[in-house]
Amino acid sequence: MYTTQPRAHSNLPTEPRAAGKPAILALSMPVIVGFTFRVIGSYTNKPLLGLETVAGFMMFGSITGLMMAIFLDNSGGAWDNAKKLVEKSGEKGTPQHAV
Protein backbone atom coordinates (compact mmCIF):
# COMPACT_ATOMS: atom_id res chain seq x y z
CA MET A 1 0.00 0.00 0.00
CA TYR A 2 2.75 2.50 0.97
CA THR A 3 5.85 2.82 -1.17
CA THR A 4 8.19 4.56 1.29
CA GLN A 5 9.08 3.98 4.91
CA PRO A 6 8.34 6.78 7.38
CA ARG A 7 11.27 8.69 8.80
CA ALA A 8 10.60 8.32 12.51
CA HIS A 9 13.33 10.62 13.81
CA SER A 10 13.15 13.43 11.25
CA ASN A 11 10.63 15.60 13.16
CA LEU A 12 11.82 15.11 16.72
CA PRO A 13 13.94 18.25 17.11
CA THR A 14 11.17 20.56 15.89
CA GLU A 15 8.31 19.16 17.96
CA PRO A 16 9.12 20.74 21.35
CA ARG A 17 9.48 24.20 19.82
CA ALA A 18 6.25 23.87 17.87
CA ALA A 19 4.36 22.66 20.94
CA GLY A 20 5.65 25.53 23.08
CA LYS A 21 3.91 28.34 21.19
CA PRO A 22 0.30 27.21 21.87
CA ALA A 23 1.20 26.40 25.48
CA ILE A 24 2.62 29.88 26.06
CA LEU A 25 -0.47 31.42 24.48
CA ALA A 26 -2.84 29.32 26.62
CA LEU A 27 -0.98 30.08 29.85
CA SER A 28 -0.55 33.79 29.19
CA MET A 29 -4.08 34.66 28.03
CA PRO A 30 -5.72 34.71 31.50
CA VAL A 31 -2.97 37.03 32.73
CA ILE A 32 -3.28 39.32 29.70
CA VAL A 33 -7.08 39.39 29.93
CA GLY A 34 -6.97 40.05 33.67
CA PHE A 35 -4.53 42.94 33.45
CA THR A 36 -6.28 44.45 30.43
CA PHE A 37 -9.68 44.48 32.10
CA ARG A 38 -8.16 45.62 35.39
CA VAL A 39 -6.87 48.72 33.62
CA ILE A 40 -10.22 49.23 31.89
CA GLY A 41 -11.96 48.78 35.26
CA SER A 42 -9.77 51.38 36.91
CA TYR A 43 -10.78 53.93 34.25
CA THR A 44 -14.50 53.07 34.49
CA ASN A 45 -14.56 52.99 38.33
CA LYS A 46 -15.11 49.21 38.46
CA PRO A 47 -12.08 47.91 40.41
CA LEU A 48 -13.12 44.24 40.26
CA LEU A 49 -13.69 44.11 36.50
CA GLY A 50 -10.39 42.28 35.88
CA LEU A 51 -11.19 39.63 38.51
CA GLU A 52 -14.72 39.11 37.21
CA THR A 53 -13.51 38.83 33.63
CA VAL A 54 -10.81 36.30 34.48
CA ALA A 55 -13.32 34.24 36.49
CA GLY A 56 -15.66 34.15 33.49
CA PHE A 57 -12.75 33.36 31.18
CA MET A 58 -11.68 30.41 33.36
CA MET A 59 -15.25 29.11 33.74
CA PHE A 60 -15.72 29.25 29.97
CA GLY A 61 -12.45 27.34 29.47
CA SER A 62 -13.42 24.68 32.00
CA ILE A 63 -16.88 24.15 30.53
CA THR A 64 -15.48 24.04 26.99
CA GLY A 65 -12.87 21.47 28.05
CA LEU A 66 -15.55 19.34 29.70
CA MET A 67 -17.74 19.44 26.59
CA MET A 68 -14.80 18.53 24.34
CA ALA A 69 -13.96 15.59 26.62
CA ILE A 70 -17.53 14.31 26.42
CA PHE A 71 -17.73 14.73 22.63
CA LEU A 72 -14.37 13.07 22.02
CA ASP A 73 -15.24 10.21 24.37
CA ASN A 74 -18.45 9.55 22.46
CA SER A 75 -16.75 9.73 19.07
CA GLY A 76 -14.00 7.38 20.25
CA GLY A 77 -16.61 4.86 21.36
CA ALA A 78 -18.39 5.10 18.02
CA TRP A 79 -15.08 4.63 16.20
CA ASP A 80 -14.30 1.53 18.27
CA ASN A 81 -17.77 0.09 17.66
CA ALA A 82 -17.40 0.61 13.91
CA LYS A 83 -14.01 -1.13 13.96
CA LYS A 84 -15.45 -4.08 15.87
CA LEU A 85 -18.34 -4.32 13.39
CA VAL A 86 -15.90 -4.51 10.46
CA GLU A 87 -13.83 -7.16 12.27
CA LYS A 88 -16.93 -9.16 13.15
CA SER A 89 -18.13 -9.19 9.54
CA GLY A 90 -14.87 -10.85 8.48
CA GLU A 91 -13.35 -7.92 6.62
CA LYS A 92 -10.10 -7.82 8.59
CA GLY A 93 -7.20 -6.82 6.32
CA THR A 94 -9.43 -5.03 3.80
CA PRO A 95 -9.35 -1.28 3.05
CA GLN A 96 -12.41 -0.81 5.28
CA HIS A 97 -10.49 -2.27 8.21
CA ALA A 98 -7.42 -0.17 7.43
CA VAL A 99 -9.43 3.03 7.73
PDB file of N, CA and C in Angstrom:
ATOM      1  N   MET A   1       0.818  -1.178   0.000  1.00  0.00           N
ATOM      2  CA  MET A   1       0.000   0.000   0.000  1.00  0.00           C
ATOM      3  C   MET A   1       0.875   1.261   0.000  1.00  0.00           C
ATOM      4  N   TYR A   2       1.847   1.351   0.919  1.00  0.00           N
ATOM      5  CA  TYR A   2       2.752   2.499   0.967  1.00  0.00           C
ATOM      6  C   TYR A   2       4.051   2.134   0.270  1.00  0.00           C
ATOM      7  N   THR A   3       4.624   3.110  -0.424  1.00  0.00           N
ATOM      8  CA  THR A   3       5.847   2.825  -1.175  1.00  0.00           C
ATOM      9  C   THR A   3       7.106   3.230  -0.428  1.00  0.00           C
ATOM     10  N   THR A   4       7.004   4.133   0.551  1.00  0.00           N
ATOM     11  CA  THR A   4       8.190   4.564   1.290  1.00  0.00           C
ATOM     12  C   THR A   4       7.996   4.305   2.771  1.00  0.00           C
ATOM     13  N   GLN A   5       9.105   4.164   3.460  1.00  0.00           N
ATOM     14  CA  GLN A   5       9.081   3.979   4.910  1.00  0.00           C
ATOM     15  C   GLN A   5       9.067   5.354   5.589  1.00  0.00           C
ATOM     16  N   PRO A   6       8.341   5.496   6.682  1.00  0.00           N
ATOM     17  CA  PRO A   6       8.335   6.780   7.378  1.00  0.00           C
ATOM     18  C   PRO A   6       9.681   7.041   8.053  1.00  0.00           C
ATOM     19  N   ARG A   7      10.046   8.307   8.102  1.00  0.00           N
ATOM     20  CA  ARG A   7      11.271   8.692   8.801  1.00  0.00           C
ATOM     21  C   ARG A   7      10.879   9.061  10.220  1.00  0.00           C
ATOM     22  N   ALA A   8      11.098   8.155  11.149  1.00  0.00           N
ATOM     23  CA  ALA A   8      10.604   8.324  12.507  1.00  0.00           C
ATOM     24  C   ALA A   8      11.316   9.443  13.260  1.00  0.00           C
ATOM     25  N   HIS A   9      12.582   9.657  13.007  1.00  0.00           N
ATOM     26  CA  HIS A   9      13.332  10.621  13.810  1.00  0.00           C
ATOM     27  C   HIS A   9      13.530  11.960  13.117  1.00  0.00           C
ATOM     28  N   SER A  10      12.901  12.195  11.990  1.00  0.00           N
ATOM     29  CA  SER A  10      13.150  13.433  11.252  1.00  0.00           C
ATOM     30  C   SER A  10      12.479  14.639  11.891  1.00  0.00           C
ATOM     31  N   ASN A  11      11.357  14.466  12.608  1.00  0.00           N
ATOM     32  CA  ASN A  11      10.627  15.602  13.158  1.00  0.00           C
ATOM     33  C   ASN A  11      10.863  15.809  14.647  1.00  0.00           C
ATOM     34  N   LEU A  12      11.655  14.997  15.282  1.00  0.00           N
ATOM     35  CA  LEU A  12      11.816  15.111  16.720  1.00  0.00           C
ATOM     36  C   LEU A  12      12.403  16.435  17.201  1.00  0.00           C
ATOM     37  N   PRO A  13      13.419  16.997  16.582  1.00  0.00           N
ATOM     38  CA  PRO A  13      13.944  18.250  17.114  1.00  0.00           C
ATOM     39  C   PRO A  13      12.980  19.425  17.005  1.00  0.00           C
ATOM     40  N   THR A  14      12.067  19.419  16.057  1.00  0.00           N
ATOM     41  CA  THR A  14      11.171  20.561  15.892  1.00  0.00           C
ATOM     42  C   THR A  14       9.908  20.466  16.731  1.00  0.00           C
ATOM     43  N   GLU A  15       9.550  19.298  17.217  1.00  0.00           N
ATOM     44  CA  GLU A  15       8.305  19.156  17.961  1.00  0.00           C
ATOM     45  C   GLU A  15       8.249  19.966  19.247  1.00  0.00           C
ATOM     46  N   PRO A  16       9.248  19.956  20.114  1.00  0.00           N
ATOM     47  CA  PRO A  16       9.122  20.736  21.350  1.00  0.00           C
ATOM     48  C   PRO A  16       8.959  22.239  21.098  1.00  0.00           C
ATOM     49  N   ARG A  17       9.636  22.767  20.096  1.00  0.00           N
ATOM     50  CA  ARG A  17       9.481  24.199  19.816  1.00  0.00           C
ATOM     51  C   ARG A  17       8.094  24.497  19.279  1.00  0.00           C
ATOM     52  N   ALA A  18       7.573  23.638  18.434  1.00  0.00           N
ATOM     53  CA  ALA A  18       6.247  23.866  17.868  1.00  0.00           C
ATOM     54  C   ALA A  18       5.163  23.727  18.930  1.00  0.00           C
ATOM     55  N   ALA A  19       5.353  22.858  19.893  1.00  0.00           N
ATOM     56  CA  ALA A  19       4.358  22.661  20.941  1.00  0.00           C
ATOM     57  C   ALA A  19       4.413  23.768  21.987  1.00  0.00           C
ATOM     58  N   GLY A  20       5.507  24.489  22.069  1.00  0.00           N
ATOM     59  CA  GLY A  20       5.648  25.528  23.081  1.00  0.00           C
ATOM     60  C   GLY A  20       4.831  26.764  22.793  1.00  0.00           C
ATOM     61  N   LYS A  21       4.636  27.110  21.535  1.00  0.00           N
ATOM     62  CA  LYS A  21       3.907  28.336  21.195  1.00  0.00           C
ATOM     63  C   LYS A  21       2.443  28.295  21.654  1.00  0.00           C
ATOM     64  N   PRO A  22       1.678  27.230  21.361  1.00  0.00           N
ATOM     65  CA  PRO A  22       0.298  27.207  21.873  1.00  0.00           C
ATOM     66  C   PRO A  22       0.238  27.141  23.391  1.00  0.00           C
ATOM     67  N   ALA A  23       1.207  26.487  24.018  1.00  0.00           N
ATOM     68  CA  ALA A  23       1.202  26.399  25.478  1.00  0.00           C
ATOM     69  C   ALA A  23       1.441  27.769  26.099  1.00  0.00           C
ATOM     70  N   ILE A  24       2.361  28.526  25.544  1.00  0.00           N
ATOM     71  CA  ILE A  24       2.621  29.876  26.062  1.00  0.00           C
ATOM     72  C   ILE A  24       1.397  30.756  25.873  1.00  0.00           C
ATOM     73  N   LEU A  25       0.748  30.640  24.739  1.00  0.00           N
ATOM     74  CA  LEU A  25      -0.468  31.419  24.484  1.00  0.00           C
ATOM     75  C   LEU A  25      -1.572  31.054  25.473  1.00  0.00           C
ATOM     76  N   ALA A  26      -1.775  29.758  25.706  1.00  0.00           N
ATOM     77  CA  ALA A  26      -2.838  29.317  26.615  1.00  0.00           C
ATOM     78  C   ALA A  26      -2.564  29.728  28.055  1.00  0.00           C
ATOM     79  N   LEU A  27      -1.306  29.717  28.473  1.00  0.00           N
ATOM     80  CA  LEU A  27      -0.977  30.084  29.848  1.00  0.00           C
ATOM     81  C   LEU A  27      -0.937  31.590  30.055  1.00  0.00           C
ATOM     82  N   SER A  28      -0.656  32.346  29.022  1.00  0.00           N
ATOM     83  CA  SER A  28      -0.546  33.789  29.194  1.00  0.00           C
ATOM     84  C   SER A  28      -1.863  34.534  28.984  1.00  0.00           C
ATOM     85  N   MET A  29      -2.826  33.945  28.318  1.00  0.00           N
ATOM     86  CA  MET A  29      -4.076  34.660  28.027  1.00  0.00           C
ATOM     87  C   MET A  29      -4.855  35.065  29.279  1.00  0.00           C
ATOM     88  N   PRO A  30      -5.013  34.219  30.304  1.00  0.00           N
ATOM     89  CA  PRO A  30      -5.720  34.705  31.498  1.00  0.00           C
ATOM     90  C   PRO A  30      -5.024  35.900  32.152  1.00  0.00           C
ATOM     91  N   VAL A  31      -3.699  35.911  32.145  1.00  0.00           N
ATOM     92  CA  VAL A  31      -2.967  37.032  32.729  1.00  0.00           C
ATOM     93  C   VAL A  31      -3.186  38.299  31.902  1.00  0.00           C
ATOM     94  N   ILE A  32      -3.093  38.166  30.580  1.00  0.00           N
ATOM     95  CA  ILE A  32      -3.281  39.324  29.700  1.00  0.00           C
ATOM     96  C   ILE A  32      -4.703  39.856  29.812  1.00  0.00           C
ATOM     97  N   VAL A  33      -5.681  38.963  29.817  1.00  0.00           N
ATOM     98  CA  VAL A  33      -7.083  39.390  29.931  1.00  0.00           C
ATOM     99  C   VAL A  33      -7.317  40.061  31.285  1.00  0.00           C
ATOM    100  N   GLY A  34      -6.778  39.474  32.339  1.00  0.00           N
ATOM    101  CA  GLY A  34      -6.969  40.052  33.674  1.00  0.00           C
ATOM    102  C   GLY A  34      -6.385  41.442  33.797  1.00  0.00           C
ATOM    103  N   PHE A  35      -5.150  41.622  33.356  1.00  0.00           N
ATOM    104  CA  PHE A  35      -4.532  42.940  33.450  1.00  0.00           C
ATOM    105  C   PHE A  35      -5.210  43.960  32.533  1.00  0.00           C
ATOM    106  N   THR A  36      -5.615  43.525  31.348  1.00  0.00           N
ATOM    107  CA  THR A  36      -6.284  44.447  30.427  1.00  0.00           C
ATOM    108  C   THR A  36      -7.592  44.958  31.013  1.00  0.00           C
ATOM    109  N   PHE A  37      -8.400  44.056  31.547  1.00  0.00           N
ATOM    110  CA  PHE A  37      -9.678  44.485  32.096  1.00  0.00           C
ATOM    111  C   PHE A  37      -9.523  45.140  33.466  1.00  0.00           C
ATOM    112  N   ARG A  38      -8.421  44.887  34.145  1.00  0.00           N
ATOM    113  CA  ARG A  38      -8.163  45.617  35.395  1.00  0.00           C
ATOM    114  C   ARG A  38      -7.898  47.089  35.088  1.00  0.00           C
ATOM    115  N   VAL A  39      -7.135  47.341  34.028  1.00  0.00           N
ATOM    116  CA  VAL A  39      -6.866  48.720  33.618  1.00  0.00           C
ATOM    117  C   VAL A  39      -8.152  49.387  33.147  1.00  0.00           C
ATOM    118  N   ILE A  40      -8.939  48.671  32.347  1.00  0.00           N
ATOM    119  CA  ILE A  40     -10.217  49.232  31.888  1.00  0.00           C
ATOM    120  C   ILE A  40     -11.125  49.503  33.081  1.00  0.00           C
ATOM    121  N   GLY A  41     -11.140  48.590  34.056  1.00  0.00           N
ATOM    122  CA  GLY A  41     -11.963  48.775  35.255  1.00  0.00           C
ATOM    123  C   GLY A  41     -11.522  49.949  36.095  1.00  0.00           C
ATOM    124  N   SER A  42     -10.223  50.229  36.134  1.00  0.00           N
ATOM    125  CA  SER A  42      -9.771  51.382  36.914  1.00  0.00           C
ATOM    126  C   SER A  42     -10.212  52.694  36.259  1.00  0.00           C
ATOM    127  N   TYR A  43     -10.315  52.727  34.940  1.00  0.00           N
ATOM    128  CA  TYR A  43     -10.782  53.926  34.253  1.00  0.00           C
ATOM    129  C   TYR A  43     -12.294  54.099  34.339  1.00  0.00           C
ATOM    130  N   THR A  44     -13.033  52.993  34.448  1.00  0.00           N
ATOM    131  CA  THR A  44     -14.500  53.070  34.490  1.00  0.00           C
ATOM    132  C   THR A  44     -15.055  52.958  35.904  1.00  0.00           C
ATOM    133  N   ASN A  45     -14.189  53.049  36.914  1.00  0.00           N
ATOM    134  CA  ASN A  45     -14.561  52.989  38.331  1.00  0.00           C
ATOM    135  C   ASN A  45     -15.207  51.646  38.695  1.00  0.00           C
ATOM    136  N   LYS A  46     -14.691  50.566  38.114  1.00  0.00           N
ATOM    137  CA  LYS A  46     -15.110  49.207  38.463  1.00  0.00           C
ATOM    138  C   LYS A  46     -13.841  48.426  38.812  1.00  0.00           C
ATOM    139  N   PRO A  47     -13.391  48.492  40.063  1.00  0.00           N
ATOM    140  CA  PRO A  47     -12.084  47.913  40.410  1.00  0.00           C
ATOM    141  C   PRO A  47     -12.005  46.391  40.302  1.00  0.00           C
ATOM    142  N   LEU A  48     -13.129  45.698  40.335  1.00  0.00           N
ATOM    143  CA  LEU A  48     -13.116  44.237  40.260  1.00  0.00           C
ATOM    144  C   LEU A  48     -13.399  43.702  38.867  1.00  0.00           C
ATOM    145  N   LEU A  49     -13.372  44.547  37.858  1.00  0.00           N
ATOM    146  CA  LEU A  49     -13.688  44.114  36.503  1.00  0.00           C
ATOM    147  C   LEU A  49     -12.688  43.066  36.003  1.00  0.00           C
ATOM    148  N   GLY A  50     -11.408  43.248  36.303  1.00  0.00           N
ATOM    149  CA  GLY A  50     -10.395  42.277  35.885  1.00  0.00           C
ATOM    150  C   GLY A  50     -10.624  40.920  36.508  1.00  0.00           C
ATOM    151  N   LEU A  51     -10.932  40.889  37.809  1.00  0.00           N
ATOM    152  CA  LEU A  51     -11.186  39.630  38.510  1.00  0.00           C
ATOM    153  C   LEU A  51     -12.427  38.930  37.966  1.00  0.00           C
ATOM    154  N   GLU A  52     -13.481  39.692  37.736  1.00  0.00           N
ATOM    155  CA  GLU A  52     -14.717  39.108  37.211  1.00  0.00           C
ATOM    156  C   GLU A  52     -14.509  38.558  35.801  1.00  0.00           C
ATOM    157  N   THR A  53     -13.748  39.267  35.006  1.00  0.00           N
ATOM    158  CA  THR A  53     -13.511  38.832  33.629  1.00  0.00           C
ATOM    159  C   THR A  53     -12.673  37.561  33.602  1.00  0.00           C
ATOM    160  N   VAL A  54     -11.642  37.499  34.437  1.00  0.00           N
ATOM    161  CA  VAL A  54     -10.808  36.295  34.483  1.00  0.00           C
ATOM    162  C   VAL A  54     -11.607  35.108  35.015  1.00  0.00           C
ATOM    163  N   ALA A  55     -12.487  35.335  35.983  1.00  0.00           N
ATOM    164  CA  ALA A  55     -13.322  34.238  36.492  1.00  0.00           C
ATOM    165  C   ALA A  55     -14.228  33.701  35.385  1.00  0.00           C
ATOM    166  N   GLY A  56     -14.836  34.588  34.612  1.00  0.00           N
ATOM    167  CA  GLY A  56     -15.662  34.147  33.491  1.00  0.00           C
ATOM    168  C   GLY A  56     -14.852  33.447  32.417  1.00  0.00           C
ATOM    169  N   PHE A  57     -13.649  33.964  32.166  1.00  0.00           N
ATOM    170  CA  PHE A  57     -12.745  33.361  31.182  1.00  0.00           C
ATOM    171  C   PHE A  57     -12.383  31.934  31.589  1.00  0.00           C
ATOM    172  N   MET A  58     -12.066  31.738  32.873  1.00  0.00           N
ATOM    173  CA  MET A  58     -11.681  30.413  33.358  1.00  0.00           C
ATOM    174  C   MET A  58     -12.885  29.455  33.400  1.00  0.00           C
ATOM    175  N   MET A  59     -14.064  29.974  33.756  1.00  0.00           N
ATOM    176  CA  MET A  59     -15.253  29.111  33.740  1.00  0.00           C
ATOM    177  C   MET A  59     -15.580  28.664  32.323  1.00  0.00           C
ATOM    178  N   PHE A  60     -15.472  29.588  31.364  1.00  0.00           N
ATOM    179  CA  PHE A  60     -15.716  29.247  29.971  1.00  0.00           C
ATOM    180  C   PHE A  60     -14.724  28.179  29.502  1.00  0.00           C
ATOM    181  N   GLY A  61     -13.459  28.326  29.857  1.00  0.00           N
ATOM    182  CA  GLY A  61     -12.452  27.345  29.469  1.00  0.00           C
ATOM    183  C   GLY A  61     -12.711  25.978  30.079  1.00  0.00           C
ATOM    184  N   SER A  62     -13.128  25.961  31.336  1.00  0.00           N
ATOM    185  CA  SER A  62     -13.417  24.684  32.000  1.00  0.00           C
ATOM    186  C   SER A  62     -14.623  23.987  31.377  1.00  0.00           C
ATOM    187  N   ILE A  63     -15.680  24.738  31.116  1.00  0.00           N
ATOM    188  CA  ILE A  63     -16.883  24.148  30.526  1.00  0.00           C
ATOM    189  C   ILE A  63     -16.597  23.668  29.104  1.00  0.00           C
ATOM    190  N   THR A  64     -15.828  24.443  28.350  1.00  0.00           N
ATOM    191  CA  THR A  64     -15.477  24.035  26.994  1.00  0.00           C
ATOM    192  C   THR A  64     -14.635  22.767  27.010  1.00  0.00           C
ATOM    193  N   GLY A  65     -13.685  22.680  27.934  1.00  0.00           N
ATOM    194  CA  GLY A  65     -12.870  21.469  28.051  1.00  0.00           C
ATOM    195  C   GLY A  65     -13.704  20.252  28.425  1.00  0.00           C
ATOM    196  N   LEU A  66     -14.667  20.441  29.318  1.00  0.00           N
ATOM    197  CA  LEU A  66     -15.545  19.336  29.703  1.00  0.00           C
ATOM    198  C   LEU A  66     -16.394  18.873  28.523  1.00  0.00           C
ATOM    199  N   MET A  67     -16.937  19.819  27.762  1.00  0.00           N
ATOM    200  CA  MET A  67     -17.739  19.440  26.594  1.00  0.00           C
ATOM    201  C   MET A  67     -16.894  18.725  25.543  1.00  0.00           C
ATOM    202  N   MET A  68     -15.679  19.201  25.319  1.00  0.00           N
ATOM    203  CA  MET A  68     -14.804  18.533  24.345  1.00  0.00           C
ATOM    204  C   MET A  68     -14.474  17.117  24.812  1.00  0.00           C
ATOM    205  N   ALA A  69     -14.252  16.932  26.109  1.00  0.00           N
ATOM    206  CA  ALA A  69     -13.964  15.590  26.618  1.00  0.00           C
ATOM    207  C   ALA A  69     -15.151  14.651  26.398  1.00  0.00           C
ATOM    208  N   ILE A  70     -16.346  15.139  26.622  1.00  0.00           N
ATOM    209  CA  ILE A  70     -17.533  14.306  26.419  1.00  0.00           C
ATOM    210  C   ILE A  70     -17.707  13.966  24.937  1.00  0.00           C
ATOM    211  N   PHE A  71     -17.564  14.965  24.065  1.00  0.00           N
ATOM    212  CA  PHE A  71     -17.731  14.728  22.627  1.00  0.00           C
ATOM    213  C   PHE A  71     -16.678  13.763  22.099  1.00  0.00           C
ATOM    214  N   LEU A  72     -15.432  13.948  22.514  1.00  0.00           N
ATOM    215  CA  LEU A  72     -14.371  13.074  22.023  1.00  0.00           C
ATOM    216  C   LEU A  72     -14.509  11.659  22.582  1.00  0.00           C
ATOM    217  N   ASP A  73     -15.010  11.543  23.804  1.00  0.00           N
ATOM    218  CA  ASP A  73     -15.238  10.214  24.373  1.00  0.00           C
ATOM    219  C   ASP A  73     -16.311   9.481  23.579  1.00  0.00           C
ATOM    220  N   ASN A  74     -17.385  10.173  23.237  1.00  0.00           N
ATOM    221  CA  ASN A  74     -18.453   9.548  22.457  1.00  0.00           C
ATOM    222  C   ASN A  74     -17.981   9.182  21.056  1.00  0.00           C
ATOM    223  N   SER A  75     -17.206  10.042  20.424  1.00  0.00           N
ATOM    224  CA  SER A  75     -16.752   9.727  19.071  1.00  0.00           C
ATOM    225  C   SER A  75     -15.741   8.581  19.098  1.00  0.00           C
ATOM    226  N   GLY A  76     -14.934   8.501  20.138  1.00  0.00           N
ATOM    227  CA  GLY A  76     -14.003   7.379  20.251  1.00  0.00           C
ATOM    228  C   GLY A  76     -14.734   6.060  20.423  1.00  0.00           C
ATOM    229  N   GLY A  77     -15.811   6.066  21.196  1.00  0.00           N
ATOM    230  CA  GLY A  77     -16.612   4.861  21.355  1.00  0.00           C
ATOM    231  C   GLY A  77     -17.277   4.443  20.063  1.00  0.00           C
ATOM    232  N   ALA A  78     -17.781   5.419  19.305  1.00  0.00           N
ATOM    233  CA  ALA A  78     -18.393   5.104  18.016  1.00  0.00           C
ATOM    234  C   ALA A  78     -17.357   4.545  17.047  1.00  0.00           C
ATOM    235  N   TRP A  79     -16.153   5.113  17.068  1.00  0.00           N
ATOM    236  CA  TRP A  79     -15.076   4.631  16.197  1.00  0.00           C
ATOM    237  C   TRP A  79     -14.719   3.188  16.548  1.00  0.00           C
ATOM    238  N   ASP A  80     -14.632   2.890  17.835  1.00  0.00           N
ATOM    239  CA  ASP A  80     -14.297   1.534  18.274  1.00  0.00           C
ATOM    240  C   ASP A  80     -15.406   0.558  17.893  1.00  0.00           C
ATOM    241  N   ASN A  81     -16.656   0.968  18.037  1.00  0.00           N
ATOM    242  CA  ASN A  81     -17.767   0.091  17.657  1.00  0.00           C
ATOM    243  C   ASN A  81     -17.772  -0.188  16.162  1.00  0.00           C
ATOM    244  N   ALA A  82     -17.456   0.815  15.352  1.00  0.00           N
ATOM    245  CA  ALA A  82     -17.397   0.605  13.909  1.00  0.00           C
ATOM    246  C   ALA A  82     -16.269  -0.357  13.546  1.00  0.00           C
ATOM    247  N   LYS A  83     -15.131  -0.224  14.221  1.00  0.00           N
ATOM    248  CA  LYS A  83     -14.011  -1.131  13.960  1.00  0.00           C
ATOM    249  C   LYS A  83     -14.372  -2.569  14.327  1.00  0.00           C
ATOM    250  N   LYS A  84     -15.047  -2.734  15.452  1.00  0.00           N
ATOM    251  CA  LYS A  84     -15.450  -4.077  15.868  1.00  0.00           C
ATOM    252  C   LYS A  84     -16.476  -4.673  14.905  1.00  0.00           C
ATOM    253  N   LEU A  85     -17.354  -3.844  14.354  1.00  0.00           N
ATOM    254  CA  LEU A  85     -18.336  -4.323  13.387  1.00  0.00           C
ATOM    255  C   LEU A  85     -17.644  -4.826  12.125  1.00  0.00           C
ATOM    256  N   VAL A  86     -16.637  -4.091  11.656  1.00  0.00           N
ATOM    257  CA  VAL A  86     -15.898  -4.509  10.461  1.00  0.00           C
ATOM    258  C   VAL A  86     -15.153  -5.811  10.745  1.00  0.00           C
ATOM    259  N   GLU A  87     -14.545  -5.925  11.924  1.00  0.00           N
ATOM    260  CA  GLU A  87     -13.829  -7.159  12.266  1.00  0.00           C
ATOM    261  C   GLU A  87     -14.790  -8.337  12.402  1.00  0.00           C
ATOM    262  N   LYS A  88     -15.961  -8.088  12.956  1.00  0.00           N
ATOM    263  CA  LYS A  88     -16.934  -9.164  13.151  1.00  0.00           C
ATOM    264  C   LYS A  88     -17.488  -9.662  11.821  1.00  0.00           C
ATOM    265  N   SER A  89     -17.586  -8.776  10.830  1.00  0.00           N
ATOM    266  CA  SER A  89     -18.129  -9.187   9.536  1.00  0.00           C
ATOM    267  C   SER A  89     -17.089  -9.897   8.674  1.00  0.00           C
ATOM    268  N   GLY A  90     -15.882 -10.089   9.193  1.00  0.00           N
ATOM    269  CA  GLY A  90     -14.868 -10.847   8.477  1.00  0.00           C
ATOM    270  C   GLY A  90     -14.087 -10.057   7.453  1.00  0.00           C
ATOM    271  N   GLU A  91     -14.053  -8.755   7.585  1.00  0.00           N
ATOM    272  CA  GLU A  91     -13.348  -7.919   6.616  1.00  0.00           C
ATOM    273  C   GLU A  91     -11.998  -7.434   7.156  1.00  0.00           C
ATOM    274  N   LYS A  92     -11.395  -8.202   8.040  1.00  0.00           N
ATOM    275  CA  LYS A  92     -10.105  -7.820   8.587  1.00  0.00           C
ATOM    276  C   LYS A  92      -9.041  -7.912   7.477  1.00  0.00           C
ATOM    277  N   GLY A  93      -8.226  -6.868   7.356  1.00  0.00           N
ATOM    278  CA  GLY A  93      -7.205  -6.824   6.322  1.00  0.00           C
ATOM    279  C   GLY A  93      -7.652  -6.133   5.043  1.00  0.00           C
ATOM    280  N   THR A  94      -8.904  -5.725   4.977  1.00  0.00           N
ATOM    281  CA  THR A  94      -9.429  -5.027   3.798  1.00  0.00           C
ATOM    282  C   THR A  94      -9.245  -3.518   3.973  1.00  0.00           C
ATOM    283  N   PRO A  95      -9.467  -2.731   2.915  1.00  0.00           N
ATOM    284  CA  PRO A  95      -9.354  -1.282   3.052  1.00  0.00           C
ATOM    285  C   PRO A  95     -10.322  -0.680   4.095  1.00  0.00           C
ATOM    286  N   GLN A  96     -11.494  -1.304   4.264  1.00  0.00           N
ATOM    287  CA  GLN A  96     -12.414  -0.809   5.284  1.00  0.00           C
ATOM    288  C   GLN A  96     -11.830  -0.967   6.675  1.00  0.00           C
ATOM    289  N   HIS A  97     -11.100  -2.047   6.920  1.00  0.00           N
ATOM    290  CA  HIS A  97     -10.488  -2.268   8.209  1.00  0.00           C
ATOM    291  C   HIS A  97      -9.277  -1.360   8.395  1.00  0.00           C
ATOM    292  N   ALA A  98      -8.600  -1.034   7.329  1.00  0.00           N
ATOM    293  CA  ALA A  98      -7.417  -0.166   7.428  1.00  0.00           C
ATOM    294  C   ALA A  98      -7.811   1.261   7.799  1.00  0.00           C
ATOM    295  N   VAL A  99      -8.989   1.683   7.409  1.00  0.00           N
ATOM    296  CA  VAL A  99      -9.434   3.029   7.728  1.00  0.00           C
ATOM    297  C   VAL A  99      -9.662   3.115   9.211  1.00  0.00           C
TER     298      VAL A  99
END
